[in-house]
Amino acid sequence: MSIYNKVGSTYDSARSKIGIKDILHEVEILGNEIKVLDLGCGTGHPIAKAVSPNVKEYCGIDNSQSMLDAYLKNVQNADCKLLEMPDIKQIPGEWDFIFSWGAICHLPIEQQKKTMAAVSKLLKPGGRFLFTSGKEMDKCTGTVGKYTVHHYSMGRSAYIGFLTAQRMELVDTRFSEGDFYVYKFRKST
Ligand SMILES: C[S@@+](CC[C@H](N)C(=O)[O-])C[C@H]1O[C@@H](n2cnc3c(N)ncnc32)[C@H](O)[C@@H]1O
Protein backbone atom coordinates (compact mmCIF):
# COMPACT_ATOMS: atom_id res chain seq x y z
CA MET A 1 0.00 0.00 0.00
CA SER A 2 1.16 3.51 -0.85
CA ILE A 3 2.41 5.39 2.22
CA TYR A 4 0.37 8.31 0.87
CA ASN A 5 -2.75 6.37 1.88
CA LYS A 6 -1.61 6.85 5.47
CA VAL A 7 -0.83 10.53 4.91
CA GLY A 8 -4.05 11.73 3.22
CA SER A 9 -5.24 15.21 4.14
CA THR A 10 -2.57 15.62 6.86
CA TYR A 11 -0.23 16.28 3.89
CA ASP A 12 -1.75 19.74 3.36
CA SER A 13 -0.57 21.33 6.60
CA ALA A 14 3.09 20.77 5.65
CA ARG A 15 2.72 21.56 1.92
CA SER A 16 3.99 25.01 0.87
CA LYS A 17 2.90 26.88 -2.26
CA ILE A 18 5.94 25.74 -4.22
CA GLY A 19 5.14 24.66 -7.77
CA ILE A 20 2.16 26.92 -8.46
CA LYS A 21 4.26 29.57 -10.24
CA ASP A 22 5.97 27.08 -12.54
CA ILE A 23 2.71 25.41 -13.55
CA LEU A 24 0.80 28.68 -14.05
CA HIS A 25 3.66 29.91 -16.23
CA GLU A 26 3.07 26.99 -18.62
CA VAL A 27 -0.68 27.76 -18.65
CA GLU A 28 0.12 31.37 -19.59
CA ILE A 29 2.12 30.11 -22.55
CA LEU A 30 -0.53 27.63 -23.72
CA GLY A 31 -3.62 29.74 -22.99
CA ASN A 32 -6.73 28.96 -20.95
CA GLU A 33 -8.53 26.71 -23.43
CA ILE A 34 -6.41 23.72 -22.56
CA LYS A 35 -6.76 20.22 -21.17
CA VAL A 36 -4.39 19.45 -18.30
CA LEU A 37 -3.34 16.15 -16.76
CA ASP A 38 -1.72 16.30 -13.30
CA LEU A 39 0.23 13.07 -12.59
CA GLY A 40 0.48 12.34 -8.86
CA CYS A 41 -1.92 15.19 -8.05
CA GLY A 42 -1.98 14.38 -4.34
CA THR A 43 -4.59 16.31 -2.35
CA GLY A 44 -4.82 19.02 -5.03
CA HIS A 45 -3.47 21.53 -2.52
CA PRO A 46 -2.03 23.85 -3.61
CA ILE A 47 -1.48 23.19 -7.33
CA ALA A 48 -4.79 21.80 -8.67
CA LYS A 49 -6.68 24.29 -6.51
CA ALA A 50 -4.81 27.23 -8.05
CA VAL A 51 -4.51 25.98 -11.62
CA SER A 52 -7.80 24.20 -12.41
CA PRO A 53 -9.97 27.37 -12.46
CA ASN A 54 -7.68 28.76 -15.19
CA VAL A 55 -8.08 25.95 -17.73
CA LYS A 56 -10.84 24.27 -19.72
CA GLU A 57 -10.36 20.76 -18.35
CA TYR A 58 -8.24 19.43 -15.49
CA CYS A 59 -7.76 15.84 -14.39
CA GLY A 60 -5.67 14.67 -11.46
CA ILE A 61 -4.21 11.14 -11.41
CA ASP A 62 -3.08 9.43 -8.23
CA ASN A 63 -2.77 5.88 -6.91
CA SER A 64 -3.75 6.81 -3.34
CA GLN A 65 -7.45 6.84 -2.52
CA SER A 66 -6.96 8.91 0.63
CA MET A 67 -5.05 11.62 -1.29
CA LEU A 68 -7.89 11.68 -3.84
CA ASP A 69 -10.51 11.87 -1.08
CA ALA A 70 -8.78 15.07 0.10
CA TYR A 71 -8.48 16.28 -3.53
CA LEU A 72 -12.23 15.98 -3.98
CA LYS A 73 -12.75 18.23 -0.96
CA ASN A 74 -10.05 20.72 -1.97
CA VAL A 75 -10.73 21.09 -5.70
CA GLN A 76 -14.03 22.02 -7.27
CA ASN A 77 -14.88 21.35 -10.91
CA ALA A 78 -11.86 19.17 -11.61
CA ASP A 79 -11.91 15.51 -12.40
CA CYS A 80 -9.62 12.87 -10.88
CA LYS A 81 -8.84 9.20 -11.38
CA LEU A 82 -7.37 6.49 -9.14
CA LEU A 83 -4.66 5.10 -11.39
CA GLU A 84 -1.05 3.97 -11.39
CA MET A 85 0.95 6.43 -13.48
CA PRO A 86 2.24 3.84 -15.98
CA ASP A 87 -1.42 3.00 -16.71
CA ILE A 88 -2.28 6.47 -18.01
CA LYS A 89 -2.15 5.05 -21.54
CA GLN A 90 -5.76 4.00 -20.94
CA ILE A 91 -6.87 7.63 -20.56
CA PRO A 92 -8.80 8.79 -23.65
CA GLY A 93 -8.29 11.98 -25.62
CA GLU A 94 -5.42 14.32 -26.40
CA TRP A 95 -3.96 16.70 -23.83
CA ASP A 96 -2.26 20.08 -24.08
CA PHE A 97 -0.26 20.01 -20.87
CA ILE A 98 0.81 17.09 -18.70
CA PHE A 99 2.85 17.64 -15.57
CA SER A 100 4.09 15.80 -12.51
CA TRP A 101 5.29 17.89 -9.58
CA GLY A 102 7.21 15.90 -6.95
CA ALA A 103 5.55 12.66 -8.03
CA ILE A 104 6.92 10.83 -11.11
CA CYS A 105 10.31 10.77 -9.34
CA HIS A 106 8.80 8.30 -6.80
CA LEU A 107 8.58 5.67 -9.55
CA PRO A 108 11.42 3.26 -10.30
CA ILE A 109 13.07 4.15 -13.62
CA GLU A 110 11.37 1.47 -15.74
CA GLN A 111 7.97 2.75 -14.55
CA GLN A 112 8.99 6.36 -15.24
CA LYS A 113 9.89 5.31 -18.78
CA LYS A 114 6.53 3.59 -19.29
CA THR A 115 4.74 6.67 -17.96
CA MET A 116 6.77 9.05 -20.14
CA ALA A 117 6.17 6.97 -23.26
CA ALA A 118 2.43 7.19 -22.51
CA VAL A 119 2.73 10.95 -21.89
CA SER A 120 4.17 11.39 -25.37
CA LYS A 121 1.23 9.49 -26.90
CA LEU A 122 -1.35 11.51 -24.93
CA LEU A 123 0.11 14.93 -25.78
CA LYS A 124 -1.11 16.95 -28.74
CA PRO A 125 1.63 18.09 -31.13
CA GLY A 126 3.10 21.21 -29.49
CA GLY A 127 1.72 20.12 -26.10
CA ARG A 128 4.01 20.43 -23.12
CA PHE A 129 5.34 18.09 -20.43
CA LEU A 130 6.83 19.36 -17.16
CA PHE A 131 8.17 17.21 -14.33
CA THR A 132 10.51 17.47 -11.39
CA SER A 133 13.26 14.98 -10.66
CA GLY A 134 16.95 14.97 -9.76
CA LYS A 135 19.48 16.65 -12.04
CA GLU A 136 21.92 13.78 -11.55
CA MET A 137 21.32 10.05 -11.85
CA ASP A 138 20.38 9.08 -8.33
CA LYS A 139 18.38 6.85 -6.01
CA CYS A 140 17.68 8.34 -2.61
CA THR A 141 15.17 8.52 0.21
CA GLY A 142 13.26 11.39 1.73
CA THR A 143 10.57 11.73 4.35
CA VAL A 144 6.90 12.67 4.26
CA GLY A 145 5.89 13.19 7.88
CA LYS A 146 7.22 10.14 9.72
CA TYR A 147 7.34 7.99 6.58
CA THR A 148 10.26 7.21 4.28
CA VAL A 149 9.76 7.67 0.54
CA HIS A 150 12.04 6.78 -2.36
CA HIS A 151 13.14 8.97 -5.28
CA TYR A 152 14.74 7.83 -8.50
CA SER A 153 16.36 9.96 -11.18
CA MET A 154 17.73 8.94 -14.57
CA GLY A 155 19.78 12.15 -14.61
CA ARG A 156 19.48 15.09 -17.01
CA SER A 157 21.21 13.63 -20.06
CA ALA A 158 19.37 10.29 -19.85
CA TYR A 159 15.98 12.02 -19.46
CA ILE A 160 16.74 14.17 -22.50
CA GLY A 161 17.89 11.14 -24.53
CA PHE A 162 14.86 9.07 -23.57
CA LEU A 163 12.29 11.79 -24.18
CA THR A 164 13.89 12.87 -27.47
CA ALA A 165 13.41 9.27 -28.63
CA GLN A 166 9.73 9.64 -27.62
CA ARG A 167 9.33 12.59 -30.04
CA MET A 168 9.70 15.28 -27.41
CA GLU A 169 11.92 18.35 -27.67
CA LEU A 170 13.74 19.86 -24.73
CA VAL A 171 12.45 23.32 -23.78
CA ASP A 172 14.36 23.98 -20.58
CA THR A 173 15.79 22.47 -17.41
CA ARG A 174 16.56 24.47 -14.28
CA PHE A 175 16.44 24.64 -10.52
CA SER A 176 13.26 26.34 -9.34
CA GLU A 177 11.81 27.26 -5.96
CA GLY A 178 12.59 24.90 -3.09
CA ASP A 179 15.52 23.46 -5.07
CA PHE A 180 13.18 21.41 -7.29
CA TYR A 181 14.89 20.58 -10.57
CA VAL A 182 12.34 21.20 -13.33
CA TYR A 183 12.36 19.54 -16.75
CA LYS A 184 10.25 21.00 -19.58
CA PHE A 185 9.61 19.32 -22.92
CA ARG A 186 7.38 19.95 -25.93
CA LYS A 187 5.83 17.26 -28.14
CA SER A 188 7.18 17.52 -31.68
CA THR A 189 4.77 18.84 -34.27
C1 LIG B 1 5.01 14.24 -2.92
S1 LIG B 1 3.32 13.94 -3.37
C2 LIG B 1 3.07 15.30 -4.50
C3 LIG B 1 1.64 15.64 -4.66
C4 LIG B 1 1.37 16.88 -5.54
N1 LIG B 1 1.86 16.70 -6.88
C5 LIG B 1 1.98 18.12 -4.92
O1 LIG B 1 2.77 18.80 -5.60
O2 LIG B 1 1.65 18.42 -3.77
C6 LIG B 1 3.44 12.54 -4.50
C7 LIG B 1 2.11 12.02 -4.98
O3 LIG B 1 2.35 11.03 -6.00
C8 LIG B 1 1.46 9.96 -5.81
N2 LIG B 1 2.04 8.74 -6.41
C9 LIG B 1 3.18 8.10 -6.02
N3 LIG B 1 3.39 7.03 -6.79
C10 LIG B 1 2.37 6.99 -7.70
C11 LIG B 1 2.04 6.12 -8.77
N4 LIG B 1 2.80 5.04 -9.05
N5 LIG B 1 0.94 6.37 -9.50
C12 LIG B 1 0.15 7.45 -9.21
N6 LIG B 1 0.42 8.32 -8.22
C13 LIG B 1 1.52 8.09 -7.46
C14 LIG B 1 1.30 9.86 -4.30
O4 LIG B 1 0.15 9.16 -3.90
C15 LIG B 1 1.28 11.33 -3.91
O5 LIG B 1 -0.03 11.85 -3.89
PDB file of C-alpha atoms and ligand atoms in Angstrom:
ATOM      1  CA  MET A   1       0.000   0.000   0.000  1.00  0.00           C
ATOM      2  CA  SER A   2       1.158   3.507  -0.848  1.00  0.00           C
ATOM      3  CA  ILE A   3       2.405   5.389   2.217  1.00  0.00           C
ATOM      4  CA  TYR A   4       0.369   8.306   0.867  1.00  0.00           C
ATOM      5  CA  ASN A   5      -2.755   6.366   1.879  1.00  0.00           C
ATOM      6  CA  LYS A   6      -1.612   6.853   5.469  1.00  0.00           C
ATOM      7  CA  VAL A   7      -0.835  10.530   4.905  1.00  0.00           C
ATOM      8  CA  GLY A   8      -4.050  11.730   3.221  1.00  0.00           C
ATOM      9  CA  SER A   9      -5.243  15.213   4.141  1.00  0.00           C
ATOM     10  CA  THR A  10      -2.570  15.620   6.858  1.00  0.00           C
ATOM     11  CA  TYR A  11      -0.229  16.282   3.889  1.00  0.00           C
ATOM     12  CA  ASP A  12      -1.747  19.737   3.360  1.00  0.00           C
ATOM     13  CA  SER A  13      -0.569  21.335   6.595  1.00  0.00           C
ATOM     14  CA  ALA A  14       3.087  20.767   5.647  1.00  0.00           C
ATOM     15  CA  ARG A  15       2.722  21.563   1.918  1.00  0.00           C
ATOM     16  CA  SER A  16       3.994  25.013   0.873  1.00  0.00           C
ATOM     17  CA  LYS A  17       2.896  26.875  -2.264  1.00  0.00           C
ATOM     18  CA  ILE A  18       5.940  25.738  -4.217  1.00  0.00           C
ATOM     19  CA  GLY A  19       5.144  24.660  -7.773  1.00  0.00           C
ATOM     20  CA  ILE A  20       2.156  26.924  -8.460  1.00  0.00           C
ATOM     21  CA  LYS A  21       4.260  29.574 -10.243  1.00  0.00           C
ATOM     22  CA  ASP A  22       5.967  27.082 -12.541  1.00  0.00           C
ATOM     23  CA  ILE A  23       2.709  25.411 -13.545  1.00  0.00           C
ATOM     24  CA  LEU A  24       0.803  28.685 -14.047  1.00  0.00           C
ATOM     25  CA  HIS A  25       3.662  29.912 -16.235  1.00  0.00           C
ATOM     26  CA  GLU A  26       3.070  26.986 -18.624  1.00  0.00           C
ATOM     27  CA  VAL A  27      -0.683  27.759 -18.647  1.00  0.00           C
ATOM     28  CA  GLU A  28       0.119  31.374 -19.586  1.00  0.00           C
ATOM     29  CA  ILE A  29       2.124  30.105 -22.548  1.00  0.00           C
ATOM     30  CA  LEU A  30      -0.532  27.630 -23.724  1.00  0.00           C
ATOM     31  CA  GLY A  31      -3.625  29.744 -22.989  1.00  0.00           C
ATOM     32  CA  ASN A  32      -6.729  28.959 -20.947  1.00  0.00           C
ATOM     33  CA  GLU A  33      -8.530  26.715 -23.433  1.00  0.00           C
ATOM     34  CA  ILE A  34      -6.407  23.719 -22.562  1.00  0.00           C
ATOM     35  CA  LYS A  35      -6.763  20.216 -21.166  1.00  0.00           C
ATOM     36  CA  VAL A  36      -4.385  19.454 -18.296  1.00  0.00           C
ATOM     37  CA  LEU A  37      -3.340  16.148 -16.756  1.00  0.00           C
ATOM     38  CA  ASP A  38      -1.716  16.299 -13.296  1.00  0.00           C
ATOM     39  CA  LEU A  39       0.231  13.069 -12.589  1.00  0.00           C
ATOM     40  CA  GLY A  40       0.479  12.339  -8.864  1.00  0.00           C
ATOM     41  CA  CYS A  41      -1.921  15.192  -8.051  1.00  0.00           C
ATOM     42  CA  GLY A  42      -1.982  14.376  -4.343  1.00  0.00           C
ATOM     43  CA  THR A  43      -4.593  16.312  -2.353  1.00  0.00           C
ATOM     44  CA  GLY A  44      -4.824  19.019  -5.029  1.00  0.00           C
ATOM     45  CA  HIS A  45      -3.465  21.527  -2.519  1.00  0.00           C
ATOM     46  CA  PRO A  46      -2.035  23.854  -3.614  1.00  0.00           C
ATOM     47  CA  ILE A  47      -1.481  23.191  -7.333  1.00  0.00           C
ATOM     48  CA  ALA A  48      -4.786  21.799  -8.665  1.00  0.00           C
ATOM     49  CA  LYS A  49      -6.683  24.290  -6.508  1.00  0.00           C
ATOM     50  CA  ALA A  50      -4.812  27.233  -8.049  1.00  0.00           C
ATOM     51  CA  VAL A  51      -4.513  25.983 -11.620  1.00  0.00           C
ATOM     52  CA  SER A  52      -7.796  24.199 -12.410  1.00  0.00           C
ATOM     53  CA  PRO A  53      -9.970  27.371 -12.455  1.00  0.00           C
ATOM     54  CA  ASN A  54      -7.679  28.760 -15.192  1.00  0.00           C
ATOM     55  CA  VAL A  55      -8.077  25.949 -17.732  1.00  0.00           C
ATOM     56  CA  LYS A  56     -10.841  24.269 -19.718  1.00  0.00           C
ATOM     57  CA  GLU A  57     -10.364  20.758 -18.350  1.00  0.00           C
ATOM     58  CA  TYR A  58      -8.241  19.433 -15.485  1.00  0.00           C
ATOM     59  CA  CYS A  59      -7.760  15.842 -14.395  1.00  0.00           C
ATOM     60  CA  GLY A  60      -5.666  14.665 -11.459  1.00  0.00           C
ATOM     61  CA  ILE A  61      -4.211  11.141 -11.414  1.00  0.00           C
ATOM     62  CA  ASP A  62      -3.079   9.430  -8.225  1.00  0.00           C
ATOM     63  CA  ASN A  63      -2.771   5.880  -6.906  1.00  0.00           C
ATOM     64  CA  SER A  64      -3.746   6.813  -3.342  1.00  0.00           C
ATOM     65  CA  GLN A  65      -7.447   6.845  -2.522  1.00  0.00           C
ATOM     66  CA  SER A  66      -6.961   8.911   0.634  1.00  0.00           C
ATOM     67  CA  MET A  67      -5.052  11.620  -1.286  1.00  0.00           C
ATOM     68  CA  LEU A  68      -7.885  11.682  -3.839  1.00  0.00           C
ATOM     69  CA  ASP A  69     -10.510  11.873  -1.077  1.00  0.00           C
ATOM     70  CA  ALA A  70      -8.779  15.069   0.099  1.00  0.00           C
ATOM     71  CA  TYR A  71      -8.478  16.280  -3.534  1.00  0.00           C
ATOM     72  CA  LEU A  72     -12.230  15.975  -3.981  1.00  0.00           C
ATOM     73  CA  LYS A  73     -12.746  18.229  -0.964  1.00  0.00           C
ATOM     74  CA  ASN A  74     -10.053  20.721  -1.974  1.00  0.00           C
ATOM     75  CA  VAL A  75     -10.728  21.094  -5.696  1.00  0.00           C
ATOM     76  CA  GLN A  76     -14.034  22.017  -7.271  1.00  0.00           C
ATOM     77  CA  ASN A  77     -14.878  21.346 -10.909  1.00  0.00           C
ATOM     78  CA  ALA A  78     -11.858  19.171 -11.606  1.00  0.00           C
ATOM     79  CA  ASP A  79     -11.913  15.505 -12.403  1.00  0.00           C
ATOM     80  CA  CYS A  80      -9.616  12.873 -10.878  1.00  0.00           C
ATOM     81  CA  LYS A  81      -8.836   9.195 -11.381  1.00  0.00           C
ATOM     82  CA  LEU A  82      -7.374   6.491  -9.137  1.00  0.00           C
ATOM     83  CA  LEU A  83      -4.663   5.102 -11.388  1.00  0.00           C
ATOM     84  CA  GLU A  84      -1.052   3.971 -11.390  1.00  0.00           C
ATOM     85  CA  MET A  85       0.947   6.434 -13.476  1.00  0.00           C
ATOM     86  CA  PRO A  86       2.240   3.841 -15.975  1.00  0.00           C
ATOM     87  CA  ASP A  87      -1.417   3.001 -16.707  1.00  0.00           C
ATOM     88  CA  ILE A  88      -2.277   6.472 -18.010  1.00  0.00           C
ATOM     89  CA  LYS A  89      -2.148   5.054 -21.541  1.00  0.00           C
ATOM     90  CA  GLN A  90      -5.762   3.996 -20.945  1.00  0.00           C
ATOM     91  CA  ILE A  91      -6.873   7.628 -20.565  1.00  0.00           C
ATOM     92  CA  PRO A  92      -8.801   8.788 -23.646  1.00  0.00           C
ATOM     93  CA  GLY A  93      -8.289  11.976 -25.623  1.00  0.00           C
ATOM     94  CA  GLU A  94      -5.422  14.316 -26.400  1.00  0.00           C
ATOM     95  CA  TRP A  95      -3.964  16.696 -23.830  1.00  0.00           C
ATOM     96  CA  ASP A  96      -2.256  20.080 -24.084  1.00  0.00           C
ATOM     97  CA  PHE A  97      -0.262  20.013 -20.868  1.00  0.00           C
ATOM     98  CA  ILE A  98       0.813  17.089 -18.696  1.00  0.00           C
ATOM     99  CA  PHE A  99       2.854  17.641 -15.571  1.00  0.00           C
ATOM    100  CA  SER A 100       4.092  15.800 -12.507  1.00  0.00           C
ATOM    101  CA  TRP A 101       5.289  17.893  -9.582  1.00  0.00           C
ATOM    102  CA  GLY A 102       7.207  15.898  -6.949  1.00  0.00           C
ATOM    103  CA  ALA A 103       5.551  12.664  -8.032  1.00  0.00           C
ATOM    104  CA  ILE A 104       6.920  10.830 -11.107  1.00  0.00           C
ATOM    105  CA  CYS A 105      10.310  10.769  -9.337  1.00  0.00           C
ATOM    106  CA  HIS A 106       8.803   8.296  -6.805  1.00  0.00           C
ATOM    107  CA  LEU A 107       8.580   5.672  -9.552  1.00  0.00           C
ATOM    108  CA  PRO A 108      11.420   3.257 -10.302  1.00  0.00           C
ATOM    109  CA  ILE A 109      13.072   4.152 -13.619  1.00  0.00           C
ATOM    110  CA  GLU A 110      11.366   1.474 -15.739  1.00  0.00           C
ATOM    111  CA  GLN A 111       7.966   2.755 -14.551  1.00  0.00           C
ATOM    112  CA  GLN A 112       8.987   6.357 -15.236  1.00  0.00           C
ATOM    113  CA  LYS A 113       9.894   5.307 -18.782  1.00  0.00           C
ATOM    114  CA  LYS A 114       6.526   3.587 -19.288  1.00  0.00           C
ATOM    115  CA  THR A 115       4.736   6.666 -17.957  1.00  0.00           C
ATOM    116  CA  MET A 116       6.767   9.045 -20.140  1.00  0.00           C
ATOM    117  CA  ALA A 117       6.172   6.966 -23.262  1.00  0.00           C
ATOM    118  CA  ALA A 118       2.435   7.190 -22.509  1.00  0.00           C
ATOM    119  CA  VAL A 119       2.728  10.948 -21.886  1.00  0.00           C
ATOM    120  CA  SER A 120       4.166  11.388 -25.372  1.00  0.00           C
ATOM    121  CA  LYS A 121       1.232   9.489 -26.897  1.00  0.00           C
ATOM    122  CA  LEU A 122      -1.350  11.511 -24.926  1.00  0.00           C
ATOM    123  CA  LEU A 123       0.108  14.932 -25.783  1.00  0.00           C
ATOM    124  CA  LYS A 124      -1.109  16.954 -28.740  1.00  0.00           C
ATOM    125  CA  PRO A 125       1.634  18.091 -31.125  1.00  0.00           C
ATOM    126  CA  GLY A 126       3.104  21.215 -29.492  1.00  0.00           C
ATOM    127  CA  GLY A 127       1.715  20.123 -26.104  1.00  0.00           C
ATOM    128  CA  ARG A 128       4.015  20.432 -23.120  1.00  0.00           C
ATOM    129  CA  PHE A 129       5.337  18.091 -20.427  1.00  0.00           C
ATOM    130  CA  LEU A 130       6.835  19.358 -17.157  1.00  0.00           C
ATOM    131  CA  PHE A 131       8.170  17.213 -14.331  1.00  0.00           C
ATOM    132  CA  THR A 132      10.510  17.472 -11.387  1.00  0.00           C
ATOM    133  CA  SER A 133      13.264  14.984 -10.657  1.00  0.00           C
ATOM    134  CA  GLY A 134      16.951  14.968  -9.765  1.00  0.00           C
ATOM    135  CA  LYS A 135      19.481  16.649 -12.038  1.00  0.00           C
ATOM    136  CA  GLU A 136      21.921  13.784 -11.552  1.00  0.00           C
ATOM    137  CA  MET A 137      21.316  10.045 -11.853  1.00  0.00           C
ATOM    138  CA  ASP A 138      20.384   9.076  -8.329  1.00  0.00           C
ATOM    139  CA  LYS A 139      18.380   6.849  -6.012  1.00  0.00           C
ATOM    140  CA  CYS A 140      17.683   8.345  -2.608  1.00  0.00           C
ATOM    141  CA  THR A 141      15.169   8.516   0.206  1.00  0.00           C
ATOM    142  CA  GLY A 142      13.257  11.389   1.726  1.00  0.00           C
ATOM    143  CA  THR A 143      10.566  11.731   4.347  1.00  0.00           C
ATOM    144  CA  VAL A 144       6.902  12.672   4.265  1.00  0.00           C
ATOM    145  CA  GLY A 145       5.894  13.191   7.877  1.00  0.00           C
ATOM    146  CA  LYS A 146       7.219  10.143   9.715  1.00  0.00           C
ATOM    147  CA  TYR A 147       7.337   7.990   6.576  1.00  0.00           C
ATOM    148  CA  THR A 148      10.263   7.212   4.282  1.00  0.00           C
ATOM    149  CA  VAL A 149       9.758   7.675   0.541  1.00  0.00           C
ATOM    150  CA  HIS A 150      12.038   6.781  -2.363  1.00  0.00           C
ATOM    151  CA  HIS A 151      13.139   8.970  -5.276  1.00  0.00           C
ATOM    152  CA  TYR A 152      14.738   7.829  -8.500  1.00  0.00           C
ATOM    153  CA  SER A 153      16.362   9.963 -11.184  1.00  0.00           C
ATOM    154  CA  MET A 154      17.734   8.944 -14.572  1.00  0.00           C
ATOM    155  CA  GLY A 155      19.784  12.152 -14.606  1.00  0.00           C
ATOM    156  CA  ARG A 156      19.482  15.088 -17.007  1.00  0.00           C
ATOM    157  CA  SER A 157      21.206  13.634 -20.062  1.00  0.00           C
ATOM    158  CA  ALA A 158      19.367  10.285 -19.847  1.00  0.00           C
ATOM    159  CA  TYR A 159      15.979  12.017 -19.463  1.00  0.00           C
ATOM    160  CA  ILE A 160      16.738  14.168 -22.497  1.00  0.00           C
ATOM    161  CA  GLY A 161      17.888  11.138 -24.527  1.00  0.00           C
ATOM    162  CA  PHE A 162      14.863   9.066 -23.571  1.00  0.00           C
ATOM    163  CA  LEU A 163      12.288  11.793 -24.179  1.00  0.00           C
ATOM    164  CA  THR A 164      13.886  12.868 -27.467  1.00  0.00           C
ATOM    165  CA  ALA A 165      13.410   9.269 -28.633  1.00  0.00           C
ATOM    166  CA  GLN A 166       9.733   9.637 -27.621  1.00  0.00           C
ATOM    167  CA  ARG A 167       9.329  12.585 -30.036  1.00  0.00           C
ATOM    168  CA  MET A 168       9.699  15.277 -27.408  1.00  0.00           C
ATOM    169  CA  GLU A 169      11.915  18.345 -27.674  1.00  0.00           C
ATOM    170  CA  LEU A 170      13.743  19.862 -24.729  1.00  0.00           C
ATOM    171  CA  VAL A 171      12.446  23.324 -23.781  1.00  0.00           C
ATOM    172  CA  ASP A 172      14.356  23.982 -20.575  1.00  0.00           C
ATOM    173  CA  THR A 173      15.788  22.474 -17.411  1.00  0.00           C
ATOM    174  CA  ARG A 174      16.561  24.467 -14.285  1.00  0.00           C
ATOM    175  CA  PHE A 175      16.439  24.644 -10.520  1.00  0.00           C
ATOM    176  CA  SER A 176      13.259  26.345  -9.343  1.00  0.00           C
ATOM    177  CA  GLU A 177      11.808  27.260  -5.957  1.00  0.00           C
ATOM    178  CA  GLY A 178      12.589  24.902  -3.091  1.00  0.00           C
ATOM    179  CA  ASP A 179      15.515  23.460  -5.074  1.00  0.00           C
ATOM    180  CA  PHE A 180      13.177  21.411  -7.286  1.00  0.00           C
ATOM    181  CA  TYR A 181      14.891  20.578 -10.575  1.00  0.00           C
ATOM    182  CA  VAL A 182      12.338  21.201 -13.331  1.00  0.00           C
ATOM    183  CA  TYR A 183      12.356  19.539 -16.750  1.00  0.00           C
ATOM    184  CA  LYS A 184      10.248  21.001 -19.580  1.00  0.00           C
ATOM    185  CA  PHE A 185       9.610  19.321 -22.923  1.00  0.00           C
ATOM    186  CA  ARG A 186       7.375  19.950 -25.932  1.00  0.00           C
ATOM    187  CA  LYS A 187       5.827  17.263 -28.145  1.00  0.00           C
ATOM    188  CA  SER A 188       7.183  17.519 -31.680  1.00  0.00           C
ATOM    189  CA  THR A 189       4.774  18.843 -34.275  1.00  0.00           C
TER     190      THR A 189
HETATM  191  C1  LIG B   1       5.013  14.236  -2.920  1.00  0.00           C
HETATM  192  S1  LIG B   1       3.320  13.938  -3.375  1.00  0.00           S
HETATM  193  C2  LIG B   1       3.072  15.295  -4.504  1.00  0.00           C
HETATM  194  C3  LIG B   1       1.638  15.640  -4.661  1.00  0.00           C
HETATM  195  C4  LIG B   1       1.367  16.880  -5.535  1.00  0.00           C
HETATM  196  N1  LIG B   1       1.859  16.702  -6.878  1.00  0.00           N
HETATM  197  C5  LIG B   1       1.976  18.117  -4.916  1.00  0.00           C
HETATM  198  O1  LIG B   1       2.770  18.804  -5.603  1.00  0.00           O
HETATM  199  O2  LIG B   1       1.652  18.424  -3.769  1.00  0.00           O
HETATM  200  C6  LIG B   1       3.442  12.544  -4.501  1.00  0.00           C
HETATM  201  C7  LIG B   1       2.111  12.019  -4.979  1.00  0.00           C
HETATM  202  O3  LIG B   1       2.353  11.033  -5.997  1.00  0.00           O
HETATM  203  C8  LIG B   1       1.455   9.956  -5.809  1.00  0.00           C
HETATM  204  N2  LIG B   1       2.043   8.744  -6.413  1.00  0.00           N
HETATM  205  C9  LIG B   1       3.180   8.105  -6.017  1.00  0.00           C
HETATM  206  N3  LIG B   1       3.389   7.025  -6.789  1.00  0.00           N
HETATM  207  C10 LIG B   1       2.375   6.988  -7.701  1.00  0.00           C
HETATM  208  C11 LIG B   1       2.045   6.116  -8.773  1.00  0.00           C
HETATM  209  N4  LIG B   1       2.797   5.039  -9.050  1.00  0.00           N
HETATM  210  N5  LIG B   1       0.942   6.366  -9.498  1.00  0.00           N
HETATM  211  C12 LIG B   1       0.153   7.447  -9.215  1.00  0.00           C
HETATM  212  N6  LIG B   1       0.424   8.316  -8.216  1.00  0.00           N
HETATM  213  C13 LIG B   1       1.522   8.089  -7.457  1.00  0.00           C
HETATM  214  C14 LIG B   1       1.305   9.860  -4.298  1.00  0.00           C
HETATM  215  O4  LIG B   1       0.152   9.155  -3.903  1.00  0.00           O
HETATM  216  C15 LIG B   1       1.278  11.332  -3.906  1.00  0.00           C
HETATM  217  O5  LIG B   1      -0.029  11.850  -3.885  1.00  0.00           O
END
